[in-house]
Coordinates of C-alpha atoms in Angstrom, one line a residue:
M1 CA -28.3 -7.3 4.1
G2 CA -27.2 -5.8 0.8
Y3 CA -28.7 -6.3 -2.6
D4 CA -27.4 -5.8 -6.1
V5 CA -29.3 -2.8 -7.5
S6 CA -28.9 -0.8 -10.7
I7 CA -30.6 2.5 -11.6
K8 CA -31.5 3.6 -15.1
E9 CA -33.9 5.9 -16.8
E10 CA -37.1 4.4 -18.2
S11 CA -39.5 6.0 -20.6
E12 CA -42.5 4.1 -19.1
K13 CA -43.0 4.0 -15.4
I14 CA -44.0 0.6 -14.0
S15 CA -44.5 1.6 -10.4
K16 CA -46.5 4.5 -8.8
Q17 CA -46.0 5.8 -5.3
V18 CA -49.1 6.0 -3.0
L19 CA -50.2 9.5 -1.8
H20 CA -51.4 9.3 1.8
K21 CA -54.5 11.5 1.9
S22 CA -55.2 11.0 5.6
V23 CA -52.1 13.0 6.7
E24 CA -51.1 16.6 6.1
I25 CA -48.7 19.4 7.2
K26 CA -50.8 22.3 8.4
D27 CA -49.7 25.5 10.1
G28 CA -46.2 24.2 10.7
Q29 CA -47.3 20.9 12.2
Y30 CA -47.8 17.4 10.9
G31 CA -51.0 15.5 11.8
Y32 CA -53.9 13.4 10.5
Y33 CA -57.6 13.6 9.7
R34 CA -60.2 11.6 11.5
M35 CA -63.9 11.4 11.1
R36 CA -66.1 12.9 13.8
D37 CA -69.8 13.3 13.4
R38 CA -69.4 12.8 9.6
E39 CA -66.9 15.6 9.6
L40 CA -63.1 15.4 9.0
I41 CA -61.3 16.8 11.9
Y42 CA -57.5 17.6 11.7
S43 CA -55.4 16.5 14.7
P44 CA -51.9 17.8 14.9
C45 CA -49.2 15.5 16.3
G46 CA -46.0 17.6 16.4
G47 CA -43.8 20.1 14.7
A48 CA -43.5 19.5 11.0
V49 CA -40.5 17.8 9.5
F50 CA -39.8 18.6 5.8
V51 CA -37.9 16.7 3.1
E52 CA -35.4 18.9 1.5
N53 CA -34.3 16.3 -1.1
S54 CA -33.9 12.6 -1.7
I55 CA -30.4 11.3 -2.1
T56 CA -29.2 8.0 -3.7
E57 CA -25.8 6.7 -2.8
V58 CA -23.9 5.7 -6.0
E59 CA -22.0 2.8 -4.5
T60 CA -25.0 1.0 -2.9
C61 CA -28.1 2.6 -4.5
K62 CA -29.4 3.1 -0.9
Q63 CA -31.5 6.2 -0.4
Y64 CA -31.3 9.0 2.2
L65 CA -33.7 11.8 3.0
S66 CA -32.3 15.2 3.9
L67 CA -34.8 16.3 6.6
Y68 CA -35.1 19.7 8.2
F69 CA -37.2 21.2 11.0
T70 CA -37.3 23.9 13.6
G71 CA -36.3 22.9 17.1
A72 CA -37.7 24.0 20.4
D73 CA -34.9 26.6 20.5
G74 CA -36.2 28.2 17.3
K75 CA -33.1 27.0 15.3
R76 CA -33.2 25.0 12.1
R77 CA -31.8 21.5 12.1
T78 CA -30.9 19.4 9.1
I79 CA -30.4 15.6 9.2
L80 CA -29.3 13.1 6.6
F81 CA -31.7 10.3 7.4
P82 CA -31.4 6.7 5.9
R83 CA -34.6 5.8 4.2
E84 CA -34.3 2.3 5.6
D85 CA -35.0 3.8 9.0
L86 CA -38.4 5.1 7.8
V87 CA -40.2 2.5 10.0
E88 CA -42.0 3.0 13.3
N89 CA -39.3 1.6 15.6
K90 CA -36.5 3.7 14.0
I91 CA -38.2 7.0 13.3
V92 CA -38.8 7.6 17.0
L93 CA -35.0 8.0 17.3
L94 CA -35.4 11.4 15.8
T95 CA -36.6 12.6 19.2
T96 CA -32.8 12.6 20.1
Y97 CA -32.5 15.6 17.8
G98 CA -35.6 17.4 18.8
V99 CA -38.4 16.0 16.6
Q100 CA -41.8 15.6 18.3
V101 CA -42.6 12.0 17.6
S102 CA -43.7 9.0 19.6
K103 CA -44.8 5.4 18.9
K104 CA -48.4 6.7 18.6
T105 CA -47.6 9.4 16.1
A106 CA -44.7 7.6 14.2
D107 CA -47.0 6.3 11.4
Y108 CA -48.4 9.8 10.7
L109 CA -44.9 11.3 10.5
I110 CA -43.7 8.5 8.2
K111 CA -46.6 9.1 5.8
T112 CA -46.1 12.9 5.7
L113 CA -42.5 12.3 4.7
E114 CA -43.4 9.8 2.0
N115 CA -45.9 12.3 0.6
Q116 CA -43.2 14.9 0.3
E117 CA -40.7 12.4 -1.1
I118 CA -42.8 12.0 -4.3
D119 CA -42.2 15.7 -5.4
T120 CA -38.8 16.4 -3.9
E121 CA -35.6 16.8 -5.9
H122 CA -33.7 13.6 -6.3
L123 CA -29.9 13.8 -6.0
L124 CA -26.9 11.5 -6.1
C125 CA -24.1 11.2 -3.6
H126 CA -21.0 9.0 -3.0
S127 CA -19.1 8.0 0.0
K128 CA -16.1 6.4 -1.7
L129 CA -13.5 8.0 -4.0
G130 CA -11.8 7.3 -7.3
M131 CA -12.7 5.8 -10.6
A132 CA -15.9 3.9 -11.0
T133 CA -18.7 2.9 -13.4
W134 CA -22.2 4.3 -13.3
N135 CA -24.9 3.0 -15.8
G136 CA -22.1 1.6 -17.9
K137 CA -20.2 4.9 -18.0
K138 CA -16.8 5.6 -16.5
I139 CA -16.9 8.3 -13.8
F140 CA -14.7 9.8 -11.2
K141 CA -15.8 10.4 -7.6
G142 CA -14.0 13.3 -5.9
A143 CA -15.3 16.2 -3.9
T144 CA -17.9 16.3 -6.7
G145 CA -18.5 13.7 -9.4
I146 CA -17.0 14.0 -12.9
G147 CA -19.1 12.3 -15.5
I148 CA -21.9 12.2 -12.9
T149 CA -23.8 14.9 -10.9
S150 CA -22.9 13.7 -7.4
R151 CA -21.4 15.1 -4.2
Y152 CA -19.1 13.5 -1.7
T153 CA -20.7 12.9 1.7
G154 CA -17.6 11.6 3.6
K155 CA -15.5 13.4 6.1
L156 CA -12.2 13.4 4.2
R157 CA -10.8 16.8 3.2
V158 CA -10.8 16.4 -0.6
V159 CA -12.6 19.6 -1.4
P160 CA -10.1 21.8 -3.3
K161 CA -8.8 24.6 -1.2
G162 CA -7.2 27.9 -2.0
S163 CA -5.9 29.0 -5.4
Y164 CA -4.9 26.6 -8.3
K165 CA -2.8 29.4 -9.7
K166 CA -0.7 29.7 -6.5
Y167 CA -0.2 26.0 -6.5
L168 CA 0.9 26.0 -10.1
D169 CA 3.3 28.9 -9.4
M170 CA 4.8 26.9 -6.6
L171 CA 5.3 23.9 -8.9
R172 CA 7.1 26.1 -11.4
S173 CA 9.4 27.7 -8.8
E174 CA 10.1 24.9 -6.4
V175 CA 9.5 21.6 -8.2
L176 CA 10.4 22.0 -11.9
G177 CA 14.1 21.6 -12.6
H178 CA 14.6 19.2 -9.6
T179 CA 14.3 15.6 -10.8
P180 CA 13.3 14.0 -7.4
L181 CA 10.3 16.3 -7.0
E182 CA 9.4 16.0 -10.7
F183 CA 9.4 12.2 -10.2
I184 CA 7.1 12.5 -7.1
L185 CA 4.6 14.7 -9.0
S186 CA 4.6 12.1 -11.9
A187 CA 4.3 9.1 -9.6
S188 CA 1.4 10.7 -7.8
I189 CA -0.5 11.0 -11.1
S190 CA 0.5 7.4 -12.1
G191 CA -1.6 6.2 -9.1
L192 CA -4.7 7.7 -10.8
L193 CA -3.7 6.1 -14.0
V194 CA -3.4 2.7 -12.3
D195 CA -7.0 3.1 -11.0
Y196 CA -8.3 4.2 -14.4
L197 CA -6.7 1.3 -16.3
K198 CA -7.2 -1.4 -13.7
E199 CA -9.7 -3.4 -15.8
S200 CA -7.5 -3.1 -18.9
I201 CA -4.0 -3.9 -17.7
S202 CA -2.7 -6.0 -14.8
V203 CA -0.6 -3.8 -12.6
E204 CA -0.2 -3.3 -8.9
N205 CA -0.1 -0.1 -6.9
I206 CA 2.8 2.3 -7.4
M207 CA 4.8 2.1 -4.2
V208 CA 7.6 4.6 -3.5
H209 CA 9.9 4.0 -0.5
M210 CA 11.7 7.2 0.6
I211 CA 14.5 6.4 2.9
G212 CA 16.9 8.9 4.6
E213 CA 17.5 11.2 7.5
S214 CA 15.0 13.9 8.4
S215 CA 17.0 16.6 6.8
T216 CA 16.6 15.1 3.3
G217 CA 13.1 16.5 2.7
K218 CA 11.4 13.1 2.2
T219 CA 8.3 14.0 4.2
T220 CA 7.9 17.3 2.5
G221 CA 8.2 15.6 -0.9
A222 CA 5.6 13.0 0.2
L223 CA 3.3 15.7 1.4
L224 CA 3.6 17.3 -2.1
S225 CA 2.2 14.1 -3.5
V226 CA -0.8 14.2 -1.1
S227 CA -1.5 17.8 -1.9
C228 CA -2.4 16.8 -5.4
G229 CA -5.7 15.5 -4.1
S230 CA -6.3 16.3 -0.4
A231 CA -5.0 18.2 2.7
P232 CA -1.3 17.6 3.1
D233 CA -0.9 17.6 6.9
F234 CA -1.0 15.4 10.0
L235 CA -4.4 16.7 11.3
G236 CA -6.5 13.7 10.2
N237 CA -9.4 13.2 7.8
N238 CA -7.0 13.0 4.8
F239 CA -4.5 10.6 3.2
V240 CA -1.6 10.9 5.6
F241 CA -1.3 7.8 7.8
S242 CA 1.4 6.2 10.0
F243 CA 2.7 2.7 10.3
Q244 CA 1.5 2.8 13.9
D245 CA -1.9 2.2 12.3
T246 CA -2.8 -1.5 12.0
L247 CA -2.7 -3.1 8.5
N248 CA -6.5 -3.7 8.7
S249 CA -7.2 0.0 9.3
L250 CA -4.8 1.0 6.5
M251 CA -6.4 -1.3 4.0
R252 CA -9.8 0.2 4.8
L253 CA -8.7 3.9 4.9
I254 CA -6.5 4.1 1.7
P255 CA -8.6 5.4 -1.2
N256 CA -8.6 4.8 -4.9
S257 CA -6.7 7.4 -7.1
Y258 CA -5.6 9.7 -4.4
P259 CA -1.9 9.7 -3.5
T260 CA -1.3 8.5 0.0
L261 CA 1.5 8.9 2.5
I262 CA 2.3 6.3 5.2
D263 CA 4.9 7.9 7.5
E264 CA 7.3 6.8 10.2
G265 CA 8.4 3.4 8.9
S266 CA 11.3 3.7 11.4
L267 CA 8.9 2.9 14.2
L268 CA 8.6 -0.7 13.0
T269 CA 11.8 -2.1 14.5
D270 CA 10.3 -5.4 15.7
R271 CA 7.6 -6.0 13.1
D272 CA 7.8 -8.3 10.1
M273 CA 6.6 -6.1 7.2
T274 CA 6.4 -8.9 4.5
Q275 CA 2.6 -9.3 4.7
T276 CA 2.0 -5.6 5.1
L277 CA 4.0 -4.7 1.9
Y278 CA 2.4 -7.5 -0.1
S279 CA -1.1 -6.3 0.9
L280 CA -0.4 -2.6 0.3
S281 CA 1.1 -3.5 -3.1
S282 CA -1.8 -5.6 -4.3
G283 CA -4.3 -3.2 -2.7
T284 CA -6.5 -6.2 -1.7
E285 CA -7.5 -6.9 1.9
K286 CA -7.3 -10.5 3.1
R287 CA -10.7 -12.2 2.9
R288 CA -12.5 -13.0 6.2
L289 CA -15.6 -15.0 7.1
S290 CA -18.5 -13.4 9.0
G291 CA -20.1 -15.0 12.1
S292 CA -22.5 -16.7 9.7
M293 CA -19.6 -18.2 7.7
E294 CA -20.2 -15.9 4.7
V295 CA -17.3 -14.2 3.0
N296 CA -17.1 -10.5 4.1
E297 CA -16.5 -7.9 1.4
S298 CA -12.8 -7.1 1.1
S299 CA -11.6 -3.5 0.6
R300 CA -9.7 -2.8 -2.6
F301 CA -7.7 0.2 -3.7
R302 CA -5.6 1.3 -6.7
T303 CA -3.4 4.3 -6.2
A304 CA 0.2 5.6 -5.5
L305 CA 1.6 5.0 -2.0
F306 CA 4.6 6.9 -0.6
L307 CA 6.3 5.3 2.4
T308 CA 8.9 7.3 4.4
S309 CA 11.4 5.8 6.8
E310 CA 15.0 6.4 8.1
K311 CA 15.9 2.9 7.1
S312 CA 14.8 0.3 4.5
I313 CA 11.4 -1.2 5.3
L314 CA 12.4 -4.1 2.9
A315 CA 15.1 -5.0 5.5
Q316 CA 12.2 -6.0 7.8
C317 CA 10.7 -8.4 5.2
N318 CA 11.6 -11.8 4.2
M319 CA 14.1 -12.1 1.4
N320 CA 11.7 -13.2 -1.4
T321 CA 12.4 -11.6 -4.7
G322 CA 8.8 -10.7 -5.2
L323 CA 9.0 -7.6 -3.0
L324 CA 11.8 -6.2 -5.2
T325 CA 9.4 -6.0 -8.1
R326 CA 6.7 -4.2 -6.2
N327 CA 8.6 -1.2 -5.0
F328 CA 10.6 1.8 -6.0
E329 CA 13.2 2.4 -3.2
F330 CA 15.2 5.6 -2.9
Q331 CA 17.9 5.9 -0.3
N332 CA 19.6 9.2 0.7
V333 CA 18.1 11.3 -2.0
T334 CA 17.9 15.1 -1.4
W335 CA 14.2 15.5 -2.2
T336 CA 13.9 19.3 -2.1
K337 CA 16.1 22.0 -3.6
S338 CA 17.0 23.5 -0.2
A339 CA 15.6 23.9 3.3
E340 CA 14.3 27.3 2.3
S341 CA 12.6 25.9 -0.8
A342 CA 11.0 23.2 1.4
D343 CA 9.6 25.8 3.7
R344 CA 8.1 27.8 0.8
M345 CA 6.6 24.6 -0.6
K346 CA 5.0 23.7 2.7
A347 CA 3.6 27.2 3.1
V348 CA 1.8 27.0 -0.2
I349 CA 0.5 23.4 -0.2
T350 CA -0.9 23.9 3.4
E351 CA -3.3 26.5 2.1
N352 CA -3.7 25.4 -1.6
Y353 CA -4.4 21.8 -2.4
G354 CA -6.7 19.3 -4.0
H355 CA -6.7 20.8 -7.5
V356 CA -4.5 18.4 -9.5
I357 CA -6.3 15.0 -9.2
P358 CA -9.7 16.3 -10.3
K359 CA -8.2 18.1 -13.3
V360 CA -6.2 15.0 -14.4
A361 CA -9.3 12.7 -13.8
K362 CA -11.4 14.9 -16.0
W363 CA -8.8 14.8 -18.8
L364 CA -8.5 11.0 -18.5
L365 CA -12.2 10.5 -18.9
E366 CA -12.1 12.4 -22.1
Q367 CA -9.4 10.2 -23.6
D368 CA -9.6 7.0 -25.6
K369 CA -8.9 4.4 -23.0
Q370 CA -7.3 2.0 -25.5
G371 CA -5.0 4.8 -26.6
L372 CA -3.6 5.1 -23.0
V373 CA -3.2 1.3 -22.8
D374 CA -1.2 1.4 -26.0
K375 CA 1.1 4.2 -24.6
V376 CA 1.8 2.1 -21.4
I377 CA 2.7 -0.9 -23.6
Q378 CA 4.9 1.3 -25.8
E379 CA 6.7 2.7 -22.8
T380 CA 7.1 -0.8 -21.2
N381 CA 8.7 -2.1 -24.4
E382 CA 11.1 1.0 -24.4
V383 CA 12.1 0.3 -20.7
V384 CA 12.9 -3.3 -21.5
K385 CA 14.8 -2.4 -24.7
R386 CA 16.9 0.2 -22.8
A387 CA 17.7 -2.4 -20.1
R388 CA 18.9 -4.8 -22.8
E389 CA 21.1 -2.1 -24.4
E390 CA 22.6 -1.1 -21.1
K391 CA 23.3 -4.7 -20.1
I392 CA 21.1 -4.5 -17.0
Y393 CA 18.3 -6.8 -18.2
N394 CA 17.5 -9.8 -16.0
N395 CA 14.6 -12.1 -15.2
L396 CA 12.8 -9.4 -13.2
T397 CA 13.1 -6.5 -15.7
E398 CA 9.8 -7.2 -17.4
R399 CA 8.0 -7.6 -14.1
T400 CA 8.9 -4.1 -13.1
A401 CA 9.0 -2.4 -16.5
K402 CA 5.2 -1.7 -16.5
Q403 CA 5.3 0.3 -13.2
T404 CA 8.2 2.4 -14.6
A405 CA 6.2 2.9 -17.8
L406 CA 3.1 4.1 -15.9
V407 CA 5.2 6.8 -14.3
L408 CA 6.6 7.8 -17.6
V409 CA 3.2 8.0 -19.2
A410 CA 2.1 10.1 -16.2
V411 CA 5.0 12.5 -17.0
D412 CA 3.3 13.2 -20.4
I413 CA -0.1 13.6 -18.8
V414 CA 1.2 16.1 -16.2
K415 CA 2.9 18.1 -19.0
K416 CA -0.3 18.2 -21.0
V417 CA -2.9 18.9 -18.3
L418 CA -0.9 21.3 -16.1
Q419 CA 1.0 22.9 -18.9
V420 CA 4.4 22.5 -17.2
E421 CA 7.7 21.2 -18.5
L422 CA 9.1 18.0 -16.9
D423 CA 12.3 16.4 -17.9
K424 CA 11.1 12.9 -18.8
E425 CA 14.6 11.6 -19.7
S426 CA 16.0 12.6 -16.3
I427 CA 13.0 11.1 -14.5
G428 CA 13.6 7.8 -16.4
K429 CA 17.3 7.8 -15.4
F430 CA 16.4 8.7 -11.8
M431 CA 14.2 5.6 -11.6
E432 CA 16.8 3.4 -13.4
E433 CA 19.6 4.5 -11.0
H434 CA 17.5 3.6 -7.9
S435 CA 15.9 0.4 -9.3
L436 CA 16.2 -2.5 -7.0
V437 CA 16.1 -5.0 -9.9
N438 CA 19.1 -3.5 -11.8
N439 CA 21.5 -4.7 -9.2
I440 CA 22.3 -8.4 -9.8
E441 CA 23.3 -8.8 -6.1
Q442 CA 19.8 -7.7 -5.2
V443 CA 17.9 -9.6 -7.9
S444 CA 19.5 -13.0 -7.4
I445 CA 18.0 -14.7 -4.3
G446 CA 20.9 -17.1 -4.6
K447 CA 23.5 -14.3 -4.2
R448 CA 21.6 -12.8 -1.3
A449 CA 21.2 -16.2 0.4
M450 CA 24.9 -17.0 0.0
E451 CA 25.9 -13.6 1.4
W452 CA 23.7 -14.3 4.4
L453 CA 25.2 -17.8 4.8
L454 CA 28.8 -16.5 4.8
Q455 CA 27.8 -13.8 7.3
F456 CA 26.2 -16.4 9.5
I457 CA 29.2 -18.7 9.4
S458 CA 31.6 -15.9 10.1
K459 CA 29.5 -14.7 13.1
N460 CA 28.9 -18.2 14.4
Y461 CA 32.3 -19.8 13.4
T462 CA 32.7 -21.7 16.7
Q463 CA 29.5 -23.6 16.1
F464 CA 30.9 -25.3 13.0
L465 CA 33.2 -28.3 13.1
S466 CA 36.5 -27.5 11.3
K467 CA 40.1 -28.5 11.5
D468 CA 40.7 -25.8 14.2
S469 CA 37.7 -26.8 16.3
P470 CA 37.6 -29.3 19.2
K471 CA 36.4 -32.8 18.1
E472 CA 33.1 -32.1 20.0
I473 CA 31.3 -28.8 20.2
S474 CA 28.0 -27.9 21.6
N475 CA 25.2 -26.6 19.4
C476 CA 26.9 -27.8 16.2
R477 CA 25.4 -26.2 13.1
G478 CA 27.4 -28.0 10.4
K479 CA 30.9 -28.9 9.2
L480 CA 33.4 -26.9 7.3
E481 CA 35.9 -28.7 5.1
K482 CA 38.9 -27.5 3.0
T483 CA 38.8 -28.6 -0.7
Q484 CA 41.0 -28.2 -3.7
T485 CA 40.4 -24.9 -5.6
V486 CA 37.1 -25.0 -7.4
I487 CA 36.0 -22.5 -10.0
L488 CA 32.2 -22.1 -9.7
D489 CA 29.7 -21.4 -12.5
T490 CA 29.7 -17.8 -11.3
D491 CA 33.5 -17.6 -12.0
E492 CA 34.1 -17.3 -8.2
E493 CA 36.9 -19.3 -6.6
S494 CA 36.2 -21.7 -3.7
T495 CA 38.5 -23.8 -1.4
M496 CA 35.9 -24.5 1.2
R497 CA 32.6 -26.3 1.5
L498 CA 29.9 -26.7 4.1
K499 CA 28.0 -29.8 5.1
V500 CA 24.8 -29.1 6.9
T501 CA 21.8 -31.1 7.9
E502 CA 18.4 -30.3 6.3
S503 CA 16.9 -29.1 9.5
E504 CA 19.8 -26.8 10.4
F505 CA 19.8 -25.4 6.9
V506 CA 16.2 -24.5 7.1
K507 CA 16.8 -22.8 10.5
I508 CA 19.7 -20.8 9.1
L509 CA 17.6 -19.6 6.1
K510 CA 14.8 -18.7 8.4
E511 CA 17.1 -16.6 10.6
G512 CA 18.0 -14.7 7.4
K513 CA 14.3 -14.3 6.5
F514 CA 14.5 -16.6 3.5
S515 CA 11.3 -18.5 3.4
E516 CA 11.6 -20.2 -0.1
K517 CA 14.1 -23.0 0.5
A518 CA 13.5 -24.7 -2.8
T519 CA 14.1 -21.4 -4.7
V520 CA 17.4 -20.9 -3.0
L521 CA 18.6 -24.4 -3.6
K522 CA 17.5 -24.3 -7.3
E523 CA 19.6 -21.1 -7.9
W524 CA 22.5 -22.5 -5.9
K525 CA 22.6 -25.5 -8.1
K526 CA 22.7 -23.4 -11.3
M527 CA 25.5 -21.3 -9.8
G528 CA 27.5 -24.3 -8.7
Y529 CA 27.2 -23.6 -5.0
L530 CA 25.1 -26.8 -4.3
K531 CA 26.8 -30.2 -4.9
A532 CA 24.3 -33.0 -5.4
Q533 CA 23.1 -35.5 -8.0
S534 CA 21.7 -33.9 -11.1
D535 CA 18.0 -34.7 -10.3
R536 CA 18.0 -33.6 -6.7
Y537 CA 19.2 -31.1 -4.1
I538 CA 19.6 -33.2 -1.0
S539 CA 22.5 -35.6 -0.2
Q540 CA 23.7 -38.0 2.5
V541 CA 26.3 -36.1 4.6
K542 CA 28.6 -37.0 7.5
I543 CA 29.0 -34.3 10.0
I544 CA 29.9 -36.1 13.2
G545 CA 31.8 -39.4 12.8
D546 CA 30.4 -41.9 10.3
I547 CA 26.7 -41.0 10.9
K548 CA 24.9 -40.3 7.7
V549 CA 22.0 -37.9 7.7
K550 CA 20.0 -36.0 5.0
G551 CA 21.6 -32.6 4.3
Y552 CA 23.3 -30.4 1.8
I553 CA 26.9 -30.0 0.5
I554 CA 27.5 -26.4 -0.3
Q555 CA 30.6 -25.1 -2.0
L556 CA 31.3 -21.7 -0.5
P557 CA 32.5 -18.9 -2.8
I558 CA 35.4 -18.0 -0.5
S559 CA 38.8 -19.3 0.5
E560 CA 39.4 -20.9 3.8
D561 CA 41.9 -18.2 5.0
K562 CA 39.3 -15.4 4.4
I563 CA 36.5 -16.9 6.3
V564 CA 38.8 -17.8 9.2
K565 CA 40.3 -14.3 9.2
H566 CA 36.9 -12.6 9.5
A567 CA 35.3 -15.2 11.8
T568 CA 34.3 -14.3 15.4
P569 CA 37.1 -15.8 17.6
R570 CA 36.2 -18.9 19.5
K571 CA 36.1 -18.5 23.3
K572 CA 38.6 -20.8 24.9
T573 CA 37.9 -22.7 28.1
V574 CA 39.7 -21.9 31.4
D575 CA 41.6 -25.1 31.1
E576 CA 42.9 -24.1 27.6
Y577 CA 44.1 -20.8 29.0
D578 CA 45.9 -22.5 31.9
K579 CA 48.1 -24.3 29.4
Q580 CA 49.2 -21.1 27.7
S581 CA 51.7 -18.5 28.7
F582 CA 50.6 -15.0 29.6
F583 CA 51.8 -13.6 26.2
D584 CA 49.9 -16.3 24.3
I585 CA 46.7 -15.2 26.2
E586 CA 47.4 -11.6 25.4
E587 CA 47.7 -12.4 21.7
D588 CA 44.4 -14.4 21.8
L589 CA 42.6 -11.4 23.2
S590 CA 44.0 -8.9 20.7
F591 CA 40.7 -8.9 18.7
L592 CA 39.2 -6.9 21.6
D593 CA 41.4 -4.0 20.5
G594 CA 39.7 -3.9 17.1
E595 CA 42.2 -6.1 15.1
D596 CA 41.0 -8.7 12.6

């Protein structure tokens, strides 16, 4: 069971620890005094165990004792021992490591350790990483603490390795002057900024999808981001993961502040990634109940995530617009200057890493926090203003502008802290060119849903009643009707409409991964695609005979001849072929030769 604990300095002590006078360490052994014939006799119990220091964990305020002793082999052993185990039934477990203790002597060993604890050095440690607050003061937890004297006790390889100068020289020779890599460096630092400002501004994690063939250097670029804070390799105990890991494990392994790579998105050919991307973007694990019906603590993280794949991971999600606002997606970008440059970069970052994140964190903690917030707001307004001027502003622009602004603010931070020159204007244009929300075809769920519907009709043309179809068909999905030429609100021309039942419409949308039926219908009505009374979406439609059912009347933004031309040919029955000449049959099968 955990308790809420805070630690602070007090001028007046209100508690005083007891000194156990009946026990002592003497001649390298711990033991106790007992009275015999009115004389104190010392009885040794086993080899002495010493307290090197007492350590308090910053996150939980739990205490640990660093114990050391000499084993039977004459070698010194050191153990980080939880103080909560300083009880008789737990201390005997030290026998596993060579300590001489039993149930009879456990109490004497505990008392000798408590006596030493009073005068030992008291230190702080942390097991988690990133920005935090300690005694009301903002701190950073890395390999060592910044703003706090604390050391990291976890297994992750975040201790800076090699030479910062060699790393900086590599940036100047292989990264500067190449906009994609300058963007990666800036986006990496923006994740630290997200963590630092999480209480001041509402923003989600920076997510960068890097899509392309293996020769584009995307993995090398992503490893550059990881090298800012930890070991950039696939050997474990760092921030390089794979989509083969479960979502639960990813949510618990991803740290605050440190850039993280999730590789091999191409492996997920049969997995719906919608929930995964929403969870990674928000950085909040789904809440779960314990066996006692209490809410378990959910893991949370704020950072920059780099996702690599040979095809779009968004294509494996539902078509909701929300995911477009949560990601940068870059397709077919050449991330490194050349193959030779990529090799030189990898050679340096493998042996020199982990220097950048601590330096930037130290600089951030020295700044006026509100001043940084104001810079983000200013950059956000500039992004929105530029979108209006370039006629690419839409209803999603302001939802994505803040993430773009964070990267641009990070550009200035990198320039100031690392003393390197980045081309901020080119980085801004690079993000703008690859923005998912600057393309109206992508932004409008109505456009995307209609594109899917037209593809579906074309592929399954024989399942729709039309003037060319038999009067009865199996597995009927709807009815296509020719209309007079209609100019839709989108300025598109239409000579065809679809009548479809409500249940079939939902199935068709679901096959296209559109889960928000009401949103699609609302947009279609604005665009003139959906024909219905002004206060509703649904109508009474006749598809077979005079039977009226609830459904939708959809004006398709395409002419009849085009949809028929590109439709998959209907397979004729054997009886139909019997009534045709050989030459007619040959013409019917011409589509097999690749003709329209």
